[in-house]
PDB file of C-alpha atoms in Angstrom:
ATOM      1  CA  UNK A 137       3.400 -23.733 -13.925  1.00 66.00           C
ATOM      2  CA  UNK A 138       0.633 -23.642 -11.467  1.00 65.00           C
ATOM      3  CA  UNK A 139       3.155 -23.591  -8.340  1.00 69.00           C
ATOM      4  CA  UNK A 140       4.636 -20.602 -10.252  1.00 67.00           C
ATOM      5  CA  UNK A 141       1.779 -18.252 -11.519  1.00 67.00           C
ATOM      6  CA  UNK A 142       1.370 -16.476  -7.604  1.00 63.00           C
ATOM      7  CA  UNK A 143       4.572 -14.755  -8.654  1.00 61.00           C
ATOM      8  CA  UNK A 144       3.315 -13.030 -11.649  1.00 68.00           C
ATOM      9  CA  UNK A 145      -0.316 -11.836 -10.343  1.00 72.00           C
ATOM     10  CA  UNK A 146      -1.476 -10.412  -7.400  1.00 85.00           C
ATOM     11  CA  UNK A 147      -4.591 -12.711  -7.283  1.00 86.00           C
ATOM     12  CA  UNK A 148      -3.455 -14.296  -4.222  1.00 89.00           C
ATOM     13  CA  UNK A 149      -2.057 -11.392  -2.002  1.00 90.00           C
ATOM     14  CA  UNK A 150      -5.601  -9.548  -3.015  1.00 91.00           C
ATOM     15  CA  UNK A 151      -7.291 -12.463  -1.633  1.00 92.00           C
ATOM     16  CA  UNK A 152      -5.100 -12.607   1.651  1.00 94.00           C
ATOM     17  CA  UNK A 153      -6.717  -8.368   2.446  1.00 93.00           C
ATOM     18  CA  UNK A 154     -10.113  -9.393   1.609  1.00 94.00           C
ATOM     19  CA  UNK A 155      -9.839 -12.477   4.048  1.00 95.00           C
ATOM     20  CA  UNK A 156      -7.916 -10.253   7.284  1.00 96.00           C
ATOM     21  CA  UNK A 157      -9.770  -6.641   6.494  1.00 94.00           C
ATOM     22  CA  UNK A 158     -12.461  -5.296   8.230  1.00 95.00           C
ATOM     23  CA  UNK A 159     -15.211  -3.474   6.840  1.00 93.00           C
ATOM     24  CA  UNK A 160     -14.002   0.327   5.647  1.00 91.00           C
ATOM     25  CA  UNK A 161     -10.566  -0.570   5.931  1.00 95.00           C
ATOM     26  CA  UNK A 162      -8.786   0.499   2.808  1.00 94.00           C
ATOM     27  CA  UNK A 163      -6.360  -1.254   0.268  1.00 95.00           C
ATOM     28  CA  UNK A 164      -3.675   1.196  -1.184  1.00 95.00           C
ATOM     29  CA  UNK A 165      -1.476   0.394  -4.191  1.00 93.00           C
ATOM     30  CA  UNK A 166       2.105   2.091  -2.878  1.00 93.00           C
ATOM     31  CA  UNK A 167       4.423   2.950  -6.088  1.00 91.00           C
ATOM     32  CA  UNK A 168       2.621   0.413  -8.401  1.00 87.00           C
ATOM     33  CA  UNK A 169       0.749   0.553 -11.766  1.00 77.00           C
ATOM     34  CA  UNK A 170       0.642  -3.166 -12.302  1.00 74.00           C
ATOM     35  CA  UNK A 171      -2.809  -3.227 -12.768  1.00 80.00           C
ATOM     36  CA  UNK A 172      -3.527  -6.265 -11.154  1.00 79.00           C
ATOM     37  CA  UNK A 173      -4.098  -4.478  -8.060  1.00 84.00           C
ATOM     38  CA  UNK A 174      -7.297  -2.439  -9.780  1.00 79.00           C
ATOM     39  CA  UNK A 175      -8.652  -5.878 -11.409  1.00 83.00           C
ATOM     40  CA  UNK A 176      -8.992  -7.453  -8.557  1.00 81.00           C
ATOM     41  CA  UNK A 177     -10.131  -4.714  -6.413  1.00 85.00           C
ATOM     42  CA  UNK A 178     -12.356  -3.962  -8.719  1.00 84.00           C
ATOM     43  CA  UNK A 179     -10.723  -0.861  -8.877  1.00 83.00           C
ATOM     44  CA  UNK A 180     -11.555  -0.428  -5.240  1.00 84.00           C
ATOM     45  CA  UNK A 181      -7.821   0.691  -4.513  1.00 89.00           C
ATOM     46  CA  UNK A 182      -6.453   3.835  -3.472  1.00 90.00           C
ATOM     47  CA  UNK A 183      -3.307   4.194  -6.169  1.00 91.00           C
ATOM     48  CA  UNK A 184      -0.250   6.539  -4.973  1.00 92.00           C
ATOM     49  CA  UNK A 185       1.753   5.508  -8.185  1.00 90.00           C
ATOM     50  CA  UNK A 186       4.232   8.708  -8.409  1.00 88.00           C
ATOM     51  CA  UNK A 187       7.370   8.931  -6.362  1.00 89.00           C
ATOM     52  CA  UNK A 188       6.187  12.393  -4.474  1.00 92.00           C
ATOM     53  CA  UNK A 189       5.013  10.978  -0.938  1.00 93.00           C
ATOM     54  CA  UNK A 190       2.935  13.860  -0.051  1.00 94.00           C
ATOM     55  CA  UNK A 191      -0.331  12.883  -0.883  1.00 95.00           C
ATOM     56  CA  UNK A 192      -0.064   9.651   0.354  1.00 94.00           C
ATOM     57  CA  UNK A 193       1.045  11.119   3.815  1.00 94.00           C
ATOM     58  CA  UNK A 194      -1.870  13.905   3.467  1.00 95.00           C
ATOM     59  CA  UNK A 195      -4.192  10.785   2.874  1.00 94.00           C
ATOM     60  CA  UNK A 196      -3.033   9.620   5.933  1.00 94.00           C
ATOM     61  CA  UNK A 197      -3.302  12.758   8.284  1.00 93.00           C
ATOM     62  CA  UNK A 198      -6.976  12.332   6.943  1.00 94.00           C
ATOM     63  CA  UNK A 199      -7.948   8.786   8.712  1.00 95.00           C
ATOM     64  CA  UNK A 200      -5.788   9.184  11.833  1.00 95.00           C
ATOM     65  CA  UNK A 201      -5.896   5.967  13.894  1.00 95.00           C
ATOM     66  CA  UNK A 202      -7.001   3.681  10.790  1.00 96.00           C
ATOM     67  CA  UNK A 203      -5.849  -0.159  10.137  1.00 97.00           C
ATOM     68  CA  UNK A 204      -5.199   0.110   6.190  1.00 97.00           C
ATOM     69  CA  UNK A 205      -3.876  -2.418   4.032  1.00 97.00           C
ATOM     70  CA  UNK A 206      -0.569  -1.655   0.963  1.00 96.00           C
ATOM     71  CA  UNK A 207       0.209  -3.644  -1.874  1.00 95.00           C
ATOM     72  CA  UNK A 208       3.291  -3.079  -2.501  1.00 94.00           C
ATOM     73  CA  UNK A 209       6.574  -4.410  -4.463  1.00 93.00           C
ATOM     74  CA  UNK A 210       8.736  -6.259  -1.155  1.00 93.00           C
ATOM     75  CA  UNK A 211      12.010  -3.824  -1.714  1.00 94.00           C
ATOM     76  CA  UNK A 212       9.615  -0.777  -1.246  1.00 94.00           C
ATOM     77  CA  UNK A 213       8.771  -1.822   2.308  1.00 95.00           C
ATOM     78  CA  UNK A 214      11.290  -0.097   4.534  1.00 94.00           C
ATOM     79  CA  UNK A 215      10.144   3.180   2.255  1.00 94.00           C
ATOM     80  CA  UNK A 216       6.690   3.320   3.175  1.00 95.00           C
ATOM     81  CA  UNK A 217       8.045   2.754   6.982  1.00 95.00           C
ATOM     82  CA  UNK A 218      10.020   5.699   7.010  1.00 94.00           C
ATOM     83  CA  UNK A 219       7.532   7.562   5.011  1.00 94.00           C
ATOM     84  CA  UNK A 220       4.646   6.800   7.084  1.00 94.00           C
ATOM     85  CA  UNK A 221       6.391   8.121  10.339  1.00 89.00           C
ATOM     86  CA  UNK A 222       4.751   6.114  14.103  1.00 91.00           C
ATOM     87  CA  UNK A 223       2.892   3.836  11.715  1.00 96.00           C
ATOM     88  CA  UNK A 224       3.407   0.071  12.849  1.00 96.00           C
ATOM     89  CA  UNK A 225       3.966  -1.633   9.597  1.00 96.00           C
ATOM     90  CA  UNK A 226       3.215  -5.263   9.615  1.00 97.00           C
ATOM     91  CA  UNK A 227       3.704  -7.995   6.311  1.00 96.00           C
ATOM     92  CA  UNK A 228       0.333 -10.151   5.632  1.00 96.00           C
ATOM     93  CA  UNK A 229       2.184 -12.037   3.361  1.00 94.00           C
ATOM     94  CA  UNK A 230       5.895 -13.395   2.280  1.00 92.00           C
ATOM     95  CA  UNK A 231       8.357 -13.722  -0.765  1.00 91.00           C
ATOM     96  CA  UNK A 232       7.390 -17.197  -0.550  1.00 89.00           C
ATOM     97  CA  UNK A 233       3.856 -16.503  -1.399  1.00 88.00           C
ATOM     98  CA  UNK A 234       4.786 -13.831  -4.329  1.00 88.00           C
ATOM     99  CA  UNK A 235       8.467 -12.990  -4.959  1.00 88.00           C
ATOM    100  CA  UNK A 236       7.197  -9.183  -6.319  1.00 90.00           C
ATOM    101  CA  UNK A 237       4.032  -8.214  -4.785  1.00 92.00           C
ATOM    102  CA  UNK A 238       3.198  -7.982  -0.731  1.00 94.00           C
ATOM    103  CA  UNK A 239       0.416  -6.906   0.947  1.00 96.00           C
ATOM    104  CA  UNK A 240       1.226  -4.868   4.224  1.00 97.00           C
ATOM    105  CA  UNK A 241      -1.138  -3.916   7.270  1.00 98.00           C
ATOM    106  CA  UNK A 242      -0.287  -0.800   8.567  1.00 97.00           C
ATOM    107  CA  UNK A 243      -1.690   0.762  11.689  1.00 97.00           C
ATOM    108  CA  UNK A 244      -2.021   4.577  11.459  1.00 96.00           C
ATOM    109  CA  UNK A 245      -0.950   7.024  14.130  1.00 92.00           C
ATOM    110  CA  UNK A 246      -3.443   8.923  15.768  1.00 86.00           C
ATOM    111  CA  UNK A 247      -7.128   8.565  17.482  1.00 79.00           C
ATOM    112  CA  UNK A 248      -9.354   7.191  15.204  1.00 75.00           C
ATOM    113  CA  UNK A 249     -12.156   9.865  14.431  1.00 64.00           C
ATOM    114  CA  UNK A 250     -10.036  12.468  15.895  1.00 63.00           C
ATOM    115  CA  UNK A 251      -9.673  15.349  13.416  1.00 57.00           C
ATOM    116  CA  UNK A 252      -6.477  15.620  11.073  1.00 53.00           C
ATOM    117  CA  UNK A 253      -3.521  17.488  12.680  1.00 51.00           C
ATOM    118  CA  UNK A 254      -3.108  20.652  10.527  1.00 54.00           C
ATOM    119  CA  UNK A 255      -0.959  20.198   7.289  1.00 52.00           C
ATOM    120  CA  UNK A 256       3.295  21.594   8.206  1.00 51.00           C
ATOM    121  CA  UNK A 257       4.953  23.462   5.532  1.00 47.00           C
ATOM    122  CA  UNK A 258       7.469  21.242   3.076  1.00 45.00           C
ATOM    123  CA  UNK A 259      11.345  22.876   4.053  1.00 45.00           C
ATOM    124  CA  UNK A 260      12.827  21.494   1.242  1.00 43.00           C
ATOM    125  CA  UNK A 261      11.707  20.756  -2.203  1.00 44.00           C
ATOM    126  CA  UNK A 262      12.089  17.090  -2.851  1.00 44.00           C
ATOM    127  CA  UNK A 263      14.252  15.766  -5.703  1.00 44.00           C
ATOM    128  CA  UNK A 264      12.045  13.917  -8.355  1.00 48.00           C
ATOM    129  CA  UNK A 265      14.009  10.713  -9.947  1.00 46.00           C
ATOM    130  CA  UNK A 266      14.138  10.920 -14.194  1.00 47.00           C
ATOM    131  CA  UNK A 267      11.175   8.653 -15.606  1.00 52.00           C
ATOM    132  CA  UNK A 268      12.336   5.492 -16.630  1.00 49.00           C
TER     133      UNK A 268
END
């Protein structure tokens, strides 16, 4: 049991941003409310829980430049790429080390302390998915 309880916390991949952050870099929880990801923040986390993408991306346009840190479920990586458009998006941790959770570093585009480009106008209305 003690080989499997990294798969059902997020003890671990919390650990692994504490040990590779720098300080002010920010831990976001992507699409989650697992909780796990507030306890051991200490409910230091940024939380972008609905399926709407602009406020994370408005977030973003706000600390141009930035190394920040996701938690995220593993299948909702190659979302946040294409969501967070000339971001590099890098895995801090594996499957192997939690089969639900990972934690991502993810270089932001932009000069760091350079001011926010100016927000663009939505073309389309995005479709929300039914609550489950």
């Amino acid at each position: 049991l003690v080989d499997l309880a990294p798969h059902w916390g997020q003890r671990e991949i919390i650990e692994r941003y504490y040990e590779l952050r720098e300080p002010g870099e920010h831990i976001i929880a992507w699409q989650m409310n697992w909780k796990g990801e507030n306890f051991y923040t200490g409910n230091a986390v940024y939380t972008f829980v609905d399926l709407d993408t602009r406020p994370l991306v408005e977030w973003t346009r706000q600390h141009p430049g930035e190394r920040v840190f996701f938690v995220l479920e593993h299948s909702r990586v190659g979302s946040l790429r294409s969501t967070l458009h000339g971001a590099t998006v890098t895995p801090v941790t594996t499957e192997r080390e939690d089969n639900k959770f990972g934690v991502v570093s993810v270089q932001l585009p932009g000069v760091r302390g350079s001011a926010p480009p100016p927000p663009t106008t939505p073309t389309a209305t995005p479709v929300r998915a039914p609550p489950i």
